[in-house]
PDB file of C-alpha atoms and ligand atoms in Angstrom:
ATOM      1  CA  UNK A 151       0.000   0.000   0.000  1.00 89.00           C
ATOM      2  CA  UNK A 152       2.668   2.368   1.058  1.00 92.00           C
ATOM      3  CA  UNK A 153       4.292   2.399  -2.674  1.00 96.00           C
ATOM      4  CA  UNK A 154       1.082   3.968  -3.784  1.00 98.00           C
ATOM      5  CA  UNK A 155       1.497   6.952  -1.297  1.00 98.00           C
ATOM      6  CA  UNK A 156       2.833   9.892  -2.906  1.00 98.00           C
ATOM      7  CA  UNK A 157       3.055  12.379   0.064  1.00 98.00           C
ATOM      8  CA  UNK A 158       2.784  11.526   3.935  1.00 98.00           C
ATOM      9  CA  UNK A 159       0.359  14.659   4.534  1.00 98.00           C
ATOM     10  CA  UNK A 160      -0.695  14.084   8.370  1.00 98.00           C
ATOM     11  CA  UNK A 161       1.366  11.746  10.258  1.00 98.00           C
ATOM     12  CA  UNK A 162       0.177   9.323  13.243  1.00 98.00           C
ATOM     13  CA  UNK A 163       1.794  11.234  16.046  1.00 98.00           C
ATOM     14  CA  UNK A 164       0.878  14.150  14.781  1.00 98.00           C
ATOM     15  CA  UNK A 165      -2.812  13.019  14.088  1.00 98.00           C
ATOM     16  CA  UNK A 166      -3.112  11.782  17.962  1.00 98.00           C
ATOM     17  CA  UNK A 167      -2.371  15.380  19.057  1.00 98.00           C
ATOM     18  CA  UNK A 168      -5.015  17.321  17.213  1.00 98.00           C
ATOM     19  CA  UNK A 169      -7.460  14.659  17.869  1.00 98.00           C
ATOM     20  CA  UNK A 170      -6.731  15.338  21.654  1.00 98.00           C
ATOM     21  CA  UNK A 171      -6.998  18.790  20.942  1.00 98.00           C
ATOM     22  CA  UNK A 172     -10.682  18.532  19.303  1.00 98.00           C
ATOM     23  CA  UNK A 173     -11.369  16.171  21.815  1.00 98.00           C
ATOM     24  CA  UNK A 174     -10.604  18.909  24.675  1.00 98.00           C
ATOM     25  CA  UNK A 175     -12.174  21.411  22.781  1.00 98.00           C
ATOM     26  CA  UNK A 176     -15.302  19.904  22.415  1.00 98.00           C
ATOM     27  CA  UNK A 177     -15.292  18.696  26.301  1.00 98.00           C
ATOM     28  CA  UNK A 178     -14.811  22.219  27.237  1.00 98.00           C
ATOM     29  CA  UNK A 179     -17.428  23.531  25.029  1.00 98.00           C
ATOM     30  CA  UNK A 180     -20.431  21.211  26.170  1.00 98.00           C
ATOM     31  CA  UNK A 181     -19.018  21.049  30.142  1.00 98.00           C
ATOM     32  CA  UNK A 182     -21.913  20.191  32.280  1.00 98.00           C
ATOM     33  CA  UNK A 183     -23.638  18.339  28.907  1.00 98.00           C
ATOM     34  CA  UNK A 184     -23.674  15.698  26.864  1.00 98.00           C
ATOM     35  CA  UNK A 185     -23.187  15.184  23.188  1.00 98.00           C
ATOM     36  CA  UNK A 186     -24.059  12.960  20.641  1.00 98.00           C
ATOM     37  CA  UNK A 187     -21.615  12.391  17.803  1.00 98.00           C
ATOM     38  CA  UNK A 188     -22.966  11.099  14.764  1.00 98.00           C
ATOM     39  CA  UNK A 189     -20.416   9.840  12.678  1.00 98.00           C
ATOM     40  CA  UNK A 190     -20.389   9.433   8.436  1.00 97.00           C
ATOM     41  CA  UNK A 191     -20.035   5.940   7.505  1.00 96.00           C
ATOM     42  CA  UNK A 192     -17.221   4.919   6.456  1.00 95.00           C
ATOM     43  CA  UNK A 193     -14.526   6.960   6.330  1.00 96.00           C
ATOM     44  CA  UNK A 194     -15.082   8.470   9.541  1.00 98.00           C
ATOM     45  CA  UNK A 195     -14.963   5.517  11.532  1.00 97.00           C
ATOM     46  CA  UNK A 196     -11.442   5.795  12.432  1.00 98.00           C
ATOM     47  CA  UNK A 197     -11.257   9.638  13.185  1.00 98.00           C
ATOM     48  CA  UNK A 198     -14.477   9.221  15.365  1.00 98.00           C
ATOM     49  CA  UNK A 199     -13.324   6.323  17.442  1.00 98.00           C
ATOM     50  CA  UNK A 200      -9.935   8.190  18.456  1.00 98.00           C
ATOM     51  CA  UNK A 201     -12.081  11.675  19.446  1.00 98.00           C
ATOM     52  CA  UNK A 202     -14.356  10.118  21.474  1.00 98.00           C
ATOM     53  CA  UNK A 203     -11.624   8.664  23.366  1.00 98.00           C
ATOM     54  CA  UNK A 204     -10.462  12.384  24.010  1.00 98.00           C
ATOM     55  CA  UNK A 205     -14.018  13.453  25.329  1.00 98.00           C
ATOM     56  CA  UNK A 206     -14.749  13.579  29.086  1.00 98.00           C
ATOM     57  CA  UNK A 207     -18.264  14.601  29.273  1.00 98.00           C
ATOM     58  CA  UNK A 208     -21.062  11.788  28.255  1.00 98.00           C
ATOM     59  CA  UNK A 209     -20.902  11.086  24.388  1.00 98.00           C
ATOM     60  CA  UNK A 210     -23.155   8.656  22.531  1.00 98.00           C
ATOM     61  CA  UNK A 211     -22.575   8.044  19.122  1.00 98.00           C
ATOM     62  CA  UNK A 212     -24.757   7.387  16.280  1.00 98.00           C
ATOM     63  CA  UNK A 213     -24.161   6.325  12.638  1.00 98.00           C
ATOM     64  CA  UNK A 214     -25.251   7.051   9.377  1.00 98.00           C
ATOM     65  CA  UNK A 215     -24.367   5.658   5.245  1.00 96.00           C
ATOM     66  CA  UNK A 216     -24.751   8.162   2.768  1.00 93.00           C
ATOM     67  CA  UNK A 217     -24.195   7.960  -0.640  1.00 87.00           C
ATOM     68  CA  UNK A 218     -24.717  10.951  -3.255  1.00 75.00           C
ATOM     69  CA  UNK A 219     -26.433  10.069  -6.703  1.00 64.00           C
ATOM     70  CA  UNK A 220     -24.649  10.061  -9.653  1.00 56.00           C
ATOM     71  CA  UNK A 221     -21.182   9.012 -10.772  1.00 55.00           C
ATOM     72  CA  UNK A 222     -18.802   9.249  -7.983  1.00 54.00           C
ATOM     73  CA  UNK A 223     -16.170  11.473  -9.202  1.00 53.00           C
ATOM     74  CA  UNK A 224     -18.667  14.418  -8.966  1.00 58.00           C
ATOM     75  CA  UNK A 225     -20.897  14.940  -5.764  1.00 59.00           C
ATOM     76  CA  UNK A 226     -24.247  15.867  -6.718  1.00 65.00           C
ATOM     77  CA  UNK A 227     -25.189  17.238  -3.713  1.00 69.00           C
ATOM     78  CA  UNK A 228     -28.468  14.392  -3.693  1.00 77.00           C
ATOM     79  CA  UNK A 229     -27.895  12.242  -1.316  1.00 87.00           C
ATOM     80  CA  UNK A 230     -29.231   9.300  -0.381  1.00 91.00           C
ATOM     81  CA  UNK A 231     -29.648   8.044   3.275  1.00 94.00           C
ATOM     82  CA  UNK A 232     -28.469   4.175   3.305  1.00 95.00           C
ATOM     83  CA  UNK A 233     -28.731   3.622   6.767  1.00 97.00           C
ATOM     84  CA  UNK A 234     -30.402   6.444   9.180  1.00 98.00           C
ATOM     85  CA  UNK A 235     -30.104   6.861  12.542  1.00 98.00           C
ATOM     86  CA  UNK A 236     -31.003   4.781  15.343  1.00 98.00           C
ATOM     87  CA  UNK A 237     -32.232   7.125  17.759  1.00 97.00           C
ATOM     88  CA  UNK A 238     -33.966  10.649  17.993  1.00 98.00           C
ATOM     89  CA  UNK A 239     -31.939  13.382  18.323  1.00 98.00           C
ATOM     90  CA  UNK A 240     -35.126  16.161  18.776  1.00 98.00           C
ATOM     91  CA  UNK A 241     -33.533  18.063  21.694  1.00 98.00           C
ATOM     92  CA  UNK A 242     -29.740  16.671  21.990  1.00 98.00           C
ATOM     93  CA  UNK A 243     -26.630  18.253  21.329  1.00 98.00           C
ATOM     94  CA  UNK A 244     -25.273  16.983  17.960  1.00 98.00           C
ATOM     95  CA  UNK A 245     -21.694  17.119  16.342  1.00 98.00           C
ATOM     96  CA  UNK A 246     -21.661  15.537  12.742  1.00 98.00           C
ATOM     97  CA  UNK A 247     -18.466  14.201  12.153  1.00 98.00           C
ATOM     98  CA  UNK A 248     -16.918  13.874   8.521  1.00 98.00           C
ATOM     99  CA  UNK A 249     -13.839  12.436   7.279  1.00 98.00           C
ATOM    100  CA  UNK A 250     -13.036  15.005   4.758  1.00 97.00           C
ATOM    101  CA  UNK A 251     -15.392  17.931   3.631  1.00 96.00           C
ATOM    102  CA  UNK A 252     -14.457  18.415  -0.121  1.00 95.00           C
ATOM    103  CA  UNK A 253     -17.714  20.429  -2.235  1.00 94.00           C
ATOM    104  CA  UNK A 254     -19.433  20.079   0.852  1.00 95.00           C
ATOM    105  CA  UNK A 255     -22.841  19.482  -0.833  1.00 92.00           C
ATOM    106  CA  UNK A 256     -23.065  16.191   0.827  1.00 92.00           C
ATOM    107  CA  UNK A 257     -22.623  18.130   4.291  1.00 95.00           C
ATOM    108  CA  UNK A 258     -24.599  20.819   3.308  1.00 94.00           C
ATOM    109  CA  UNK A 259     -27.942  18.464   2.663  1.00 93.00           C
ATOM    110  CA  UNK A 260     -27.516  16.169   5.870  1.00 95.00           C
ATOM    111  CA  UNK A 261     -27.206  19.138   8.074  1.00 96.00           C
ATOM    112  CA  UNK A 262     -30.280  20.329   6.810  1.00 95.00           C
ATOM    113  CA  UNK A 263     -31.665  17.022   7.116  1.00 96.00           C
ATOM    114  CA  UNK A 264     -30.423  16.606  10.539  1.00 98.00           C
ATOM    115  CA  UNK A 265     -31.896  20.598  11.751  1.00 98.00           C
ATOM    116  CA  UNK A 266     -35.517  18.953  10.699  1.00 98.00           C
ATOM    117  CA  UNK A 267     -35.312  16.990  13.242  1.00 98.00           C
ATOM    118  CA  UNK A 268     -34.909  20.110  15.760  1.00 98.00           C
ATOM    119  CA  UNK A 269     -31.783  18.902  17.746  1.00 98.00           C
ATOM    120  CA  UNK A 270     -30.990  21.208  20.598  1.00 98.00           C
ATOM    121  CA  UNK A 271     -27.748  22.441  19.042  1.00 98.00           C
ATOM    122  CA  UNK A 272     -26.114  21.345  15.776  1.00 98.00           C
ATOM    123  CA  UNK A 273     -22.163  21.520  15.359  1.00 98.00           C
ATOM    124  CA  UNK A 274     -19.898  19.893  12.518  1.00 98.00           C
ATOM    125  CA  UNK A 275     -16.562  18.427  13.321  1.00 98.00           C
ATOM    126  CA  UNK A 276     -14.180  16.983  10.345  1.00 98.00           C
ATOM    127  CA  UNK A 277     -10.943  15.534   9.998  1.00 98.00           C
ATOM    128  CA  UNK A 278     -10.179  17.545   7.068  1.00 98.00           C
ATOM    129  CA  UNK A 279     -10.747  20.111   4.784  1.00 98.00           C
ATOM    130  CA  UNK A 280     -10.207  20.823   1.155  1.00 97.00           C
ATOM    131  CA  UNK A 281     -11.222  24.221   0.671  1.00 97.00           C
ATOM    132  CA  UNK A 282     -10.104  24.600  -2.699  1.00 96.00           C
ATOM    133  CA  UNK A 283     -13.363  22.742  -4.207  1.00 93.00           C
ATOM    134  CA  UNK A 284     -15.972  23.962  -1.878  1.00 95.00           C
ATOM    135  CA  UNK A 285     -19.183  24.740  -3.881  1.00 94.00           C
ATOM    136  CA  UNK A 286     -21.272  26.157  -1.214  1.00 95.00           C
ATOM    137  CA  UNK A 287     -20.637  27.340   2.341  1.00 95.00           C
ATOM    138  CA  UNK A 288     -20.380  25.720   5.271  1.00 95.00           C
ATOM    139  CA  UNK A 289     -18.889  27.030   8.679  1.00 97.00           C
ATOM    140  CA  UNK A 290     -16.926  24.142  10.250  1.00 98.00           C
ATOM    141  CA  UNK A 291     -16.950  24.174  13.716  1.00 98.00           C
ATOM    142  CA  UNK A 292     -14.054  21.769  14.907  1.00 98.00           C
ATOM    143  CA  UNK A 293     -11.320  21.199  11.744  1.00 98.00           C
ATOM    144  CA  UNK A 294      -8.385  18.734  12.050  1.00 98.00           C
ATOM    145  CA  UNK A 295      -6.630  20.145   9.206  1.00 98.00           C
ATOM    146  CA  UNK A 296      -6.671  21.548   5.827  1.00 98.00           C
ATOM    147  CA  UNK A 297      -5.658  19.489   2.879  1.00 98.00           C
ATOM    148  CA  UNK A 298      -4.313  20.524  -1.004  1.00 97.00           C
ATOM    149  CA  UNK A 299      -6.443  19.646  -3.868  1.00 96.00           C
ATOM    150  CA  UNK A 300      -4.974  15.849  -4.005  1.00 96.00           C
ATOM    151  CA  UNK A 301      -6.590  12.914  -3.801  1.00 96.00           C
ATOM    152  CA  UNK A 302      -6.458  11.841   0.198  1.00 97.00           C
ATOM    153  CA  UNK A 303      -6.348   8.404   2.040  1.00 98.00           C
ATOM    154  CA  UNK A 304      -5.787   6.736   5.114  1.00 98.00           C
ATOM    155  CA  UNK A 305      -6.999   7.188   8.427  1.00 98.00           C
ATOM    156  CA  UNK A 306     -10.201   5.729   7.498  1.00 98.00           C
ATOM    157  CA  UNK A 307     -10.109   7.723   3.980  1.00 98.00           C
ATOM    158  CA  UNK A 308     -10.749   4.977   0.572  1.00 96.00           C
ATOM    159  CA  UNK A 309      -9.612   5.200  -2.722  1.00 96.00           C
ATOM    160  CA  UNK A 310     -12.032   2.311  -4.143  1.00 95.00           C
ATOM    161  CA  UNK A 311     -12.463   0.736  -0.814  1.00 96.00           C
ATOM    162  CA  UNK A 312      -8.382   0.401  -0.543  1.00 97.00           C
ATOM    163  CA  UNK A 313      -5.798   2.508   2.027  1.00 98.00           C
ATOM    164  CA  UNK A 314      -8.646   2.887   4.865  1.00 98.00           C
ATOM    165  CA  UNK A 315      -6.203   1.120   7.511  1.00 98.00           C
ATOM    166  CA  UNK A 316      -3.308   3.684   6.715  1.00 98.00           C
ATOM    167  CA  UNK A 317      -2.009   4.855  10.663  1.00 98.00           C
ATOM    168  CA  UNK A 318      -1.460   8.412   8.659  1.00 98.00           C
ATOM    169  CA  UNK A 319      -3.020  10.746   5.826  1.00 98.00           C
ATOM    170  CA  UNK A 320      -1.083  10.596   2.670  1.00 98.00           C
ATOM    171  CA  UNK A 321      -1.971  11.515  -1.043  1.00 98.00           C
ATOM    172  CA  UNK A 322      -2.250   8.856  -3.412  1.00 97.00           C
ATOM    173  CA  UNK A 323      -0.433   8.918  -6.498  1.00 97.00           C
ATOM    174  CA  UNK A 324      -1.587   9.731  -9.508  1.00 95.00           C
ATOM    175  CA  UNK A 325      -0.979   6.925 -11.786  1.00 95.00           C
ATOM    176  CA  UNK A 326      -3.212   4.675  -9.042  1.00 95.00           C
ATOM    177  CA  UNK A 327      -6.443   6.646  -9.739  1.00 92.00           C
ATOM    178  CA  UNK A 328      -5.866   7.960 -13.386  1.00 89.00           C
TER     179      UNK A 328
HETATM  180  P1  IMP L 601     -18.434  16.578  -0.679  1.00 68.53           P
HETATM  181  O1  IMP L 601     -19.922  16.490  -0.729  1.00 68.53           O
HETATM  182  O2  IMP L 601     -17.864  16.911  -2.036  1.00 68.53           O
HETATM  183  O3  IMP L 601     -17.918  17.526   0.381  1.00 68.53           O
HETATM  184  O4  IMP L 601     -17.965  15.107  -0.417  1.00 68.53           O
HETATM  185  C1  IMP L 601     -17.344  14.711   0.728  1.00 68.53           C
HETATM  186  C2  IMP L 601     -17.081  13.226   0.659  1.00 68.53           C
HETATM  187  O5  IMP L 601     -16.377  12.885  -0.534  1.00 68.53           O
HETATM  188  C3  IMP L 601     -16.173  12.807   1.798  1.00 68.53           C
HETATM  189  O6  IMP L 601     -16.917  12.431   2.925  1.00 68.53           O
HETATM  190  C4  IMP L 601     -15.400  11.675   1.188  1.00 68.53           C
HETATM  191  O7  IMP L 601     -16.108  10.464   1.372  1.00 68.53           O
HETATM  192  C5  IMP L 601     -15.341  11.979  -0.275  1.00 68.53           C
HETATM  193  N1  IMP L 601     -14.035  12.598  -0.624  1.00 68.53           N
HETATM  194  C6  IMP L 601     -13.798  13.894  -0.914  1.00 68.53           C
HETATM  195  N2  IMP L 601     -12.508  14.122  -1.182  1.00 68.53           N
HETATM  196  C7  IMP L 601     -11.879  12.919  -1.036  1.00 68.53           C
HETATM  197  C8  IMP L 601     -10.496  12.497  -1.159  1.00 68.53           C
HETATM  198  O8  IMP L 601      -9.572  13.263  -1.471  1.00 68.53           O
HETATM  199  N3  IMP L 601     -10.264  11.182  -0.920  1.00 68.53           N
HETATM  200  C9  IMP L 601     -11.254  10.292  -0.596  1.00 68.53           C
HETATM  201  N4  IMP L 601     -12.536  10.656  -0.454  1.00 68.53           N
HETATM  202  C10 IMP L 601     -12.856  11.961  -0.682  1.00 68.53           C
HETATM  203 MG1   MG L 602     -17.433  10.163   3.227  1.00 68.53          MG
END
């Protein structure tokens, strides 16, 4: 896997110590509450398993499968709810949590999705952010890091399924996807 890595973007140490930092954060901002962190199947699974680790108020997690219509080299900005959520969340404190926010039409639609269902308050955390391709605008409230206009994997992040069990964040090389 590791010949297909171009660049070493986010390494593990240095992963562990902003992930403890958003994990403080976020503790500090809801002291005296709970939270319920619904994470973006898949390729959040990894990110989200190490934060809530770092929290130290109550944090229940939830899960949801989106995919947007279309080809999947272009984000429609439909998406399609595979798998919803278990539980109501009319009243709770919710962070969404995304592996990588890219157009962010996909994050755009569930958060509207998600205020519908009148949560108390309504935050979004990701792992990263690739603001050169953002089509529409949407205030991040926790951000691991910011990204070039590569293609990313590892750290739960696929190319085709592959490079989700990388311990870092690399870019993939072009010749792999091309
Ligand atoms: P958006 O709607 O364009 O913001 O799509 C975000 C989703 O696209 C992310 O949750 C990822 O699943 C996927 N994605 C965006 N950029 C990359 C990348 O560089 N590598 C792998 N997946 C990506
Ligand atoms: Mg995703």
């Amino acid at each position: 896997m590791k010949q297909d890595i171009k660049d070493v973007l986010v390494s593990e140490e240095t992963l562990a110590k902003r992930v403890a930092e958003l994990g403080r954060e976020i503790s500090e901002d809801y002291t005296g509450e709970e939270v319920t962190v619904i994470g973006i199947l898949k390729g959040s699974n990894i990110f989200l398993a190490d934060l809530v680790r770092q929290i130290t108020i109550p944090a229940y997690m939830d899960f949801m499968v989106v995919s947007s219509y279309g080809n999947s080299a272009q984000t429609s900005g439909v998406v399609r709810i595979l798998k919803d959520l278990e539980e109501d969340i009319e009243g709770k404190n919710i962070i969404i949590v995304e592996d990588i926010i890219d157009t962010g039409l996909t994050l755009a639609y569930l958060k509207q999705n998600l205020l519908s269902r009148k949560p108390k308050s309504l935050k979004i955390c990701t792992l990263l952010d690739k603001p050169a391709r953002r089509e529409i605008e949407i205030p991040i409230d926790y951000k691991g890091f910011e990204v070039p206009d590569e293609f990313i994997v590892g750290y739960g992040i696929d190319y085709a399924e592959k490079y989700r069990n990388l311990p870092f964040v690399g870019t993939l090389k072009k010749e792999i996807y091309e």
